[in-house]
PDB file of C-alpha atoms in Angstrom:
ATOM      1  CA  UNK A   1     -11.596  12.431  11.919  1.00 43.00           C
ATOM      2  CA  UNK A   2     -12.190  11.395   8.374  1.00 47.00           C
ATOM      3  CA  UNK A   3     -10.099  12.785   5.464  1.00 58.00           C
ATOM      4  CA  UNK A   4     -13.016  13.103   2.990  1.00 68.00           C
ATOM      5  CA  UNK A   5     -15.811  11.895   1.421  1.00 81.00           C
ATOM      6  CA  UNK A   6     -16.589   9.009  -1.126  1.00 85.00           C
ATOM      7  CA  UNK A   7     -19.335   8.785  -3.550  1.00 87.00           C
ATOM      8  CA  UNK A   8     -21.665   7.310  -4.233  1.00 92.00           C
ATOM      9  CA  UNK A   9     -22.489   5.785  -0.756  1.00 91.00           C
ATOM     10  CA  UNK A  10     -24.054   2.805  -2.764  1.00 94.00           C
ATOM     11  CA  UNK A  11     -23.527   1.493  -6.082  1.00 96.00           C
ATOM     12  CA  UNK A  12     -25.373  -1.488  -7.706  1.00 96.00           C
ATOM     13  CA  UNK A  13     -24.497  -2.464 -11.178  1.00 97.00           C
ATOM     14  CA  UNK A  14     -24.808  -5.673 -13.176  1.00 97.00           C
ATOM     15  CA  UNK A  15     -22.124  -8.194 -13.941  1.00 97.00           C
ATOM     16  CA  UNK A  16     -19.687  -6.854 -16.444  1.00 97.00           C
ATOM     17  CA  UNK A  17     -20.724  -3.237 -16.437  1.00 97.00           C
ATOM     18  CA  UNK A  18     -17.675  -0.874 -15.228  1.00 98.00           C
ATOM     19  CA  UNK A  19     -18.097   0.808 -11.411  1.00 97.00           C
ATOM     20  CA  UNK A  20     -16.786   4.032 -11.210  1.00 97.00           C
ATOM     21  CA  UNK A  21     -16.275   5.401  -7.384  1.00 97.00           C
ATOM     22  CA  UNK A  22     -15.123   8.962  -6.284  1.00 96.00           C
ATOM     23  CA  UNK A  23     -13.065  10.187  -3.506  1.00 95.00           C
ATOM     24  CA  UNK A  24     -12.412  13.767  -2.345  1.00 95.00           C
ATOM     25  CA  UNK A  25      -9.985  14.762   0.366  1.00 94.00           C
ATOM     26  CA  UNK A  26      -9.310  17.561   2.126  1.00 92.00           C
ATOM     27  CA  UNK A  27      -5.459  18.082   2.913  1.00 89.00           C
ATOM     28  CA  UNK A  28      -2.135  17.830   0.902  1.00 90.00           C
ATOM     29  CA  UNK A  29      -0.958  14.078   0.778  1.00 91.00           C
ATOM     30  CA  UNK A  30       1.717  11.790  -0.369  1.00 90.00           C
ATOM     31  CA  UNK A  31      -0.223   8.937  -1.628  1.00 91.00           C
ATOM     32  CA  UNK A  32      -3.489   7.887  -1.934  1.00 94.00           C
ATOM     33  CA  UNK A  33      -4.518   4.056  -1.640  1.00 93.00           C
ATOM     34  CA  UNK A  34      -7.958   2.425  -2.474  1.00 95.00           C
ATOM     35  CA  UNK A  35      -8.976  -0.930  -0.183  1.00 95.00           C
ATOM     36  CA  UNK A  36     -11.733  -3.217  -0.424  1.00 96.00           C
ATOM     37  CA  UNK A  37     -13.329  -4.823   2.420  1.00 95.00           C
ATOM     38  CA  UNK A  38     -15.644  -7.761   2.226  1.00 93.00           C
ATOM     39  CA  UNK A  39     -18.422  -7.501   4.914  1.00 87.00           C
ATOM     40  CA  UNK A  40     -17.202  -8.096   8.433  1.00 82.00           C
ATOM     41  CA  UNK A  41     -13.476  -8.691   7.138  1.00 87.00           C
ATOM     42  CA  UNK A  42     -10.126  -7.337   7.083  1.00 89.00           C
ATOM     43  CA  UNK A  43      -8.964  -4.680   4.687  1.00 92.00           C
ATOM     44  CA  UNK A  44      -7.229  -5.676   1.474  1.00 91.00           C
ATOM     45  CA  UNK A  45      -5.137  -3.262  -0.514  1.00 91.00           C
ATOM     46  CA  UNK A  46      -5.744  -2.671  -3.945  1.00 94.00           C
ATOM     47  CA  UNK A  47      -3.534   0.268  -5.483  1.00 94.00           C
ATOM     48  CA  UNK A  48      -1.423   2.931  -4.248  1.00 93.00           C
ATOM     49  CA  UNK A  49      -0.714   6.099  -6.593  1.00 95.00           C
ATOM     50  CA  UNK A  50       1.773   8.634  -5.349  1.00 93.00           C
ATOM     51  CA  UNK A  51       0.937  12.297  -5.356  1.00 94.00           C
ATOM     52  CA  UNK A  52       2.946  12.956  -8.665  1.00 95.00           C
ATOM     53  CA  UNK A  53       1.197  10.336 -10.721  1.00 96.00           C
ATOM     54  CA  UNK A  54      -1.507  10.857 -12.558  1.00 97.00           C
ATOM     55  CA  UNK A  55      -2.956   7.253 -13.627  1.00 98.00           C
ATOM     56  CA  UNK A  56      -2.292   3.724 -12.706  1.00 97.00           C
ATOM     57  CA  UNK A  57      -3.620   0.495 -13.723  1.00 96.00           C
ATOM     58  CA  UNK A  58      -3.722  -2.975 -12.139  1.00 95.00           C
ATOM     59  CA  UNK A  59      -5.210  -5.401 -13.716  1.00 97.00           C
ATOM     60  CA  UNK A  60      -9.306  -4.908 -14.040  1.00 97.00           C
ATOM     61  CA  UNK A  61      -8.476  -1.665 -11.927  1.00 98.00           C
ATOM     62  CA  UNK A  62      -7.775   2.012 -12.792  1.00 98.00           C
ATOM     63  CA  UNK A  63      -7.228   4.720 -10.611  1.00 98.00           C
ATOM     64  CA  UNK A  64      -6.916   8.340 -11.301  1.00 98.00           C
ATOM     65  CA  UNK A  65      -5.625  11.401  -9.142  1.00 97.00           C
ATOM     66  CA  UNK A  66      -6.166  14.888  -9.283  1.00 97.00           C
ATOM     67  CA  UNK A  67      -4.366  16.888  -6.668  1.00 96.00           C
ATOM     68  CA  UNK A  68      -5.332  20.179  -8.103  1.00 96.00           C
ATOM     69  CA  UNK A  69      -9.204  18.982  -7.185  1.00 95.00           C
ATOM     70  CA  UNK A  70      -8.161  16.511  -4.134  1.00 96.00           C
ATOM     71  CA  UNK A  71     -10.103  13.873  -5.418  1.00 96.00           C
ATOM     72  CA  UNK A  72      -9.543  10.249  -6.954  1.00 97.00           C
ATOM     73  CA  UNK A  73     -11.715   7.840  -8.597  1.00 97.00           C
ATOM     74  CA  UNK A  74     -11.167   4.015  -8.585  1.00 98.00           C
ATOM     75  CA  UNK A  75     -12.733   2.137 -11.667  1.00 98.00           C
ATOM     76  CA  UNK A  76     -13.718  -1.413 -11.930  1.00 98.00           C
ATOM     77  CA  UNK A  77     -14.032  -2.941 -15.429  1.00 98.00           C
ATOM     78  CA  UNK A  78     -15.864  -5.624 -16.299  1.00 97.00           C
ATOM     79  CA  UNK A  79     -17.356  -6.457 -12.936  1.00 97.00           C
ATOM     80  CA  UNK A  80     -18.290  -9.499 -11.245  1.00 97.00           C
ATOM     81  CA  UNK A  81     -20.243 -10.763  -8.430  1.00 96.00           C
ATOM     82  CA  UNK A  82     -17.227 -11.546  -6.359  1.00 96.00           C
ATOM     83  CA  UNK A  83     -16.400  -7.625  -6.792  1.00 97.00           C
ATOM     84  CA  UNK A  84     -19.097  -7.045  -4.347  1.00 97.00           C
ATOM     85  CA  UNK A  85     -17.877  -5.271  -1.308  1.00 97.00           C
ATOM     86  CA  UNK A  86     -16.944  -1.878   0.669  1.00 96.00           C
ATOM     87  CA  UNK A  87     -14.186   0.185  -1.164  1.00 97.00           C
ATOM     88  CA  UNK A  88     -12.760   3.082   0.844  1.00 96.00           C
ATOM     89  CA  UNK A  89      -9.982   5.300  -0.620  1.00 96.00           C
ATOM     90  CA  UNK A  90      -7.139   6.371   2.331  1.00 94.00           C
ATOM     91  CA  UNK A  91      -5.093   9.465   2.409  1.00 92.00           C
ATOM     92  CA  UNK A  92      -1.393   9.678   3.722  1.00 87.00           C
ATOM     93  CA  UNK A  93       0.217  12.417   4.581  1.00 81.00           C
ATOM     94  CA  UNK A  94       3.721  13.753   6.464  1.00 73.00           C
ATOM     95  CA  UNK A  95       2.403  11.781   9.526  1.00 70.00           C
ATOM     96  CA  UNK A  96       2.609   8.546   7.056  1.00 75.00           C
ATOM     97  CA  UNK A  97      -1.159   7.768   9.366  1.00 83.00           C
ATOM     98  CA  UNK A  98      -3.780   6.629   6.986  1.00 89.00           C
ATOM     99  CA  UNK A  99      -7.156   8.751   6.823  1.00 91.00           C
ATOM    100  CA  UNK A 100      -9.861   6.699   5.418  1.00 93.00           C
ATOM    101  CA  UNK A 101     -12.854   7.717   3.646  1.00 93.00           C
ATOM    102  CA  UNK A 102     -16.415   7.414   4.307  1.00 92.00           C
ATOM    103  CA  UNK A 103     -16.745   4.386   1.565  1.00 94.00           C
ATOM    104  CA  UNK A 104     -18.543   2.948  -1.203  1.00 95.00           C
ATOM    105  CA  UNK A 105     -20.786  -0.279  -0.913  1.00 96.00           C
ATOM    106  CA  UNK A 106     -20.632  -1.958  -4.074  1.00 97.00           C
ATOM    107  CA  UNK A 107     -23.277  -4.762  -5.170  1.00 97.00           C
ATOM    108  CA  UNK A 108     -22.693  -6.214  -8.601  1.00 97.00           C
ATOM    109  CA  UNK A 109     -25.762  -8.010  -9.732  1.00 96.00           C
ATOM    110  CA  UNK A 110     -25.183 -11.651 -11.152  1.00 91.00           C
TER     111      UNK A 110
ATOM    112  CA  UNK B   1       2.475 -10.441   0.731  1.00 64.00           C
ATOM    113  CA  UNK B   2       2.958  -9.291   4.659  1.00 76.00           C
ATOM    114  CA  UNK B   3       0.541 -10.830   7.092  1.00 89.00           C
ATOM    115  CA  UNK B   4      -0.966  -9.547  10.039  1.00 93.00           C
ATOM    116  CA  UNK B   5      -3.004 -11.862  12.586  1.00 95.00           C
ATOM    117  CA  UNK B   6      -5.490 -10.684  15.043  1.00 96.00           C
ATOM    118  CA  UNK B   7      -6.919 -12.858  17.758  1.00 97.00           C
ATOM    119  CA  UNK B   8      -9.705 -13.302  19.004  1.00 97.00           C
ATOM    120  CA  UNK B   9     -11.604 -12.675  15.886  1.00 96.00           C
ATOM    121  CA  UNK B  10     -14.572 -12.686  17.664  1.00 96.00           C
ATOM    122  CA  UNK B  11     -15.292 -11.978  21.291  1.00 97.00           C
ATOM    123  CA  UNK B  12     -18.437 -11.314  23.357  1.00 97.00           C
ATOM    124  CA  UNK B  13     -18.179 -10.300  26.819  1.00 96.00           C
ATOM    125  CA  UNK B  14     -20.290  -9.069  29.883  1.00 96.00           C
ATOM    126  CA  UNK B  15     -20.384  -5.311  30.480  1.00 97.00           C
ATOM    127  CA  UNK B  16     -17.684  -4.371  32.853  1.00 96.00           C
ATOM    128  CA  UNK B  17     -15.086  -6.906  31.877  1.00 97.00           C
ATOM    129  CA  UNK B  18     -11.926  -6.346  30.381  1.00 97.00           C
ATOM    130  CA  UNK B  19     -11.016  -7.784  26.716  1.00 97.00           C
ATOM    131  CA  UNK B  20      -7.312  -8.133  25.520  1.00 97.00           C
ATOM    132  CA  UNK B  21      -6.852  -8.108  21.314  1.00 98.00           C
ATOM    133  CA  UNK B  22      -3.907  -9.152  20.218  1.00 97.00           C
ATOM    134  CA  UNK B  23      -2.082  -7.983  16.747  1.00 96.00           C
ATOM    135  CA  UNK B  24       0.514  -9.668  15.541  1.00 95.00           C
ATOM    136  CA  UNK B  25       2.974  -9.218  12.126  1.00 92.00           C
ATOM    137  CA  UNK B  26       3.554 -12.769  11.188  1.00 92.00           C
ATOM    138  CA  UNK B  27       6.479 -12.897   8.435  1.00 86.00           C
ATOM    139  CA  UNK B  28       8.120  -9.428   9.187  1.00 85.00           C
ATOM    140  CA  UNK B  29       8.803  -6.627  12.262  1.00 85.00           C
ATOM    141  CA  UNK B  30       6.805  -3.764  12.638  1.00 85.00           C
ATOM    142  CA  UNK B  31       7.752  -1.095  14.697  1.00 82.00           C
ATOM    143  CA  UNK B  32       4.748   0.902  14.149  1.00 89.00           C
ATOM    144  CA  UNK B  33       1.287  -0.722  14.419  1.00 93.00           C
ATOM    145  CA  UNK B  34      -2.053   1.265  14.244  1.00 95.00           C
ATOM    146  CA  UNK B  35      -5.611   0.485  15.839  1.00 96.00           C
ATOM    147  CA  UNK B  36      -8.951   1.189  14.137  1.00 96.00           C
ATOM    148  CA  UNK B  37     -12.355   1.151  15.182  1.00 96.00           C
ATOM    149  CA  UNK B  38     -15.104   0.512  12.917  1.00 95.00           C
ATOM    150  CA  UNK B  39     -18.820   0.820  13.780  1.00 92.00           C
ATOM    151  CA  UNK B  40     -21.346  -0.990  11.257  1.00 88.00           C
ATOM    152  CA  UNK B  41     -21.584   0.682   7.825  1.00 86.00           C
ATOM    153  CA  UNK B  42     -19.225   3.121   8.437  1.00 90.00           C
ATOM    154  CA  UNK B  43     -15.511   3.735   8.045  1.00 91.00           C
ATOM    155  CA  UNK B  44     -12.329   2.830   9.651  1.00 93.00           C
ATOM    156  CA  UNK B  45     -11.333   5.614  12.198  1.00 94.00           C
ATOM    157  CA  UNK B  46      -7.943   5.484  13.965  1.00 94.00           C
ATOM    158  CA  UNK B  47      -7.796   5.131  17.455  1.00 96.00           C
ATOM    159  CA  UNK B  48      -4.206   5.154  17.951  1.00 95.00           C
ATOM    160  CA  UNK B  49      -0.426   4.503  16.991  1.00 93.00           C
ATOM    161  CA  UNK B  50       1.389   2.236  18.814  1.00 90.00           C
ATOM    162  CA  UNK B  51       5.212   2.202  18.780  1.00 86.00           C
ATOM    163  CA  UNK B  52       7.249  -0.209  20.055  1.00 84.00           C
ATOM    164  CA  UNK B  53       9.026   0.218  23.248  1.00 83.00           C
ATOM    165  CA  UNK B  54       7.097   3.569  24.056  1.00 85.00           C
ATOM    166  CA  UNK B  55       3.837   4.850  24.783  1.00 88.00           C
ATOM    167  CA  UNK B  56       0.943   4.846  22.111  1.00 92.00           C
ATOM    168  CA  UNK B  57      -0.372   8.044  20.523  1.00 93.00           C
ATOM    169  CA  UNK B  58      -4.093   8.161  20.878  1.00 95.00           C
ATOM    170  CA  UNK B  59      -6.124  10.180  18.378  1.00 94.00           C
ATOM    171  CA  UNK B  60      -8.465  13.044  19.884  1.00 93.00           C
ATOM    172  CA  UNK B  61     -11.386  11.511  21.851  1.00 93.00           C
ATOM    173  CA  UNK B  62     -10.131   8.224  22.488  1.00 95.00           C
ATOM    174  CA  UNK B  63      -9.496   7.716  26.366  1.00 94.00           C
ATOM    175  CA  UNK B  64      -6.405   5.876  26.986  1.00 93.00           C
ATOM    176  CA  UNK B  65      -6.787   4.671  30.116  1.00 95.00           C
ATOM    177  CA  UNK B  66      -9.798   3.059  28.498  1.00 96.00           C
ATOM    178  CA  UNK B  67      -8.121   1.459  25.620  1.00 97.00           C
ATOM    179  CA  UNK B  68      -4.749   0.458  26.945  1.00 96.00           C
ATOM    180  CA  UNK B  69      -2.156  -0.302  24.381  1.00 95.00           C
ATOM    181  CA  UNK B  70       1.089  -2.440  24.652  1.00 91.00           C
ATOM    182  CA  UNK B  71       3.668  -2.884  22.066  1.00 89.00           C
ATOM    183  CA  UNK B  72       6.171  -5.062  23.589  1.00 82.00           C
ATOM    184  CA  UNK B  73       8.072  -6.589  20.695  1.00 88.00           C
ATOM    185  CA  UNK B  74       8.630  -6.017  17.157  1.00 88.00           C
ATOM    186  CA  UNK B  75       5.684  -8.631  16.076  1.00 92.00           C
ATOM    187  CA  UNK B  76       2.965  -7.773  18.686  1.00 94.00           C
ATOM    188  CA  UNK B  77       0.963  -5.233  19.835  1.00 94.00           C
ATOM    189  CA  UNK B  78      -2.345  -5.615  22.336  1.00 96.00           C
ATOM    190  CA  UNK B  79      -5.103  -3.583  22.759  1.00 97.00           C
ATOM    191  CA  UNK B  80      -7.535  -4.078  25.983  1.00 97.00           C
ATOM    192  CA  UNK B  81     -10.604  -2.607  26.399  1.00 97.00           C
ATOM    193  CA  UNK B  82     -11.016  -1.932  29.929  1.00 97.00           C
ATOM    194  CA  UNK B  83     -14.558  -2.059  31.556  1.00 96.00           C
ATOM    195  CA  UNK B  84     -16.126  -2.425  28.337  1.00 96.00           C
ATOM    196  CA  UNK B  85     -19.568  -1.303  28.034  1.00 96.00           C
ATOM    197  CA  UNK B  86     -22.279  -1.783  25.319  1.00 96.00           C
ATOM    198  CA  UNK B  87     -21.052   1.355  23.208  1.00 95.00           C
ATOM    199  CA  UNK B  88     -17.748  -0.505  22.679  1.00 96.00           C
ATOM    200  CA  UNK B  89     -19.237  -2.955  20.595  1.00 97.00           C
ATOM    201  CA  UNK B  90     -17.480  -2.713  17.314  1.00 96.00           C
ATOM    202  CA  UNK B  91     -15.026  -4.242  15.019  1.00 96.00           C
ATOM    203  CA  UNK B  92     -11.663  -3.475  15.851  1.00 97.00           C
ATOM    204  CA  UNK B  93      -8.809  -3.705  12.986  1.00 97.00           C
ATOM    205  CA  UNK B  94      -5.436  -3.360  13.766  1.00 96.00           C
ATOM    206  CA  UNK B  95      -2.430  -2.544  10.836  1.00 94.00           C
ATOM    207  CA  UNK B  96       1.362  -3.064  11.053  1.00 92.00           C
ATOM    208  CA  UNK B  97       3.844  -0.984   9.073  1.00 86.00           C
ATOM    209  CA  UNK B  98       6.735  -2.743   8.046  1.00 72.00           C
ATOM    210  CA  UNK B  99      10.119  -2.411  10.147  1.00 53.00           C
ATOM    211  CA  UNK B 100      12.144  -1.338   6.724  1.00 52.00           C
ATOM    212  CA  UNK B 101       9.579   0.405   4.961  1.00 50.00           C
ATOM    213  CA  UNK B 102       9.766   3.179   2.316  1.00 54.00           C
ATOM    214  CA  UNK B 103       6.250   2.314   1.057  1.00 59.00           C
ATOM    215  CA  UNK B 104       3.482   3.667   3.615  1.00 55.00           C
ATOM    216  CA  UNK B 105       1.269   0.509   2.533  1.00 69.00           C
ATOM    217  CA  UNK B 106      -0.122  -0.862   6.101  1.00 83.00           C
ATOM    218  CA  UNK B 107      -0.968  -4.565   6.357  1.00 89.00           C
ATOM    219  CA  UNK B 108      -4.139  -5.072   7.642  1.00 92.00           C
ATOM    220  CA  UNK B 109      -5.456  -7.990  10.138  1.00 94.00           C
ATOM    221  CA  UNK B 110      -8.815  -9.601   9.749  1.00 95.00           C
ATOM    222  CA  UNK B 111     -10.195  -7.389  12.582  1.00 96.00           C
ATOM    223  CA  UNK B 112     -11.906  -8.536  15.877  1.00 97.00           C
ATOM    224  CA  UNK B 113     -15.707  -8.583  16.495  1.00 97.00           C
ATOM    225  CA  UNK B 114     -16.214  -7.210  20.187  1.00 97.00           C
ATOM    226  CA  UNK B 115     -19.951  -7.618  21.242  1.00 97.00           C
ATOM    227  CA  UNK B 116     -20.449  -6.061  25.025  1.00 97.00           C
ATOM    228  CA  UNK B 117     -23.622  -7.384  26.141  1.00 96.00           C
TER     229      UNK B 117
END
């Protein structure tokens, strides 16, 4: 079963704007990861944040994790048309399996 | 980064036939591989965990006799959809966890689009 929800389900912004996606989960985790998926393609790993971390950066990506609220956010700064894709959070717990969120479809308009 | 391949990338078959999908880790050994199914505009749902040299572990609601998984080597896992029906049409994605991995990062294949007519 899916771990949690992502919001918004869909997000449309202009190139250059920032995009923020949120993810909520239900059980305790070891880490939380964000993936990107272009239409009809496989997943690309973006960033991993461990349960004892609160914030992590990678290039134009910024991820936060609040374990007390069981939530995470992904911020993409200065978005580009090429950032158009679906973004999924995935949690990993004691079983070391990944459980995916429902995903956010991001559209960046040129 | 580690590379995982899937073959075929796309398959169209008639109802009642069986389809085999291969998942290979190209530059690392994977004791554990995972099979996911993704319906249009939905998230990935874990179907089963494939362990090299042992039986796969299936998620609740996934028929093990319909979705046969074989993980005969450290670089290859196969998923066979037996007696496929139109409702089995989906995007099937595998992932592999590295043989010596402290990290929980899984490496994903590019997916296989199955269409059952």
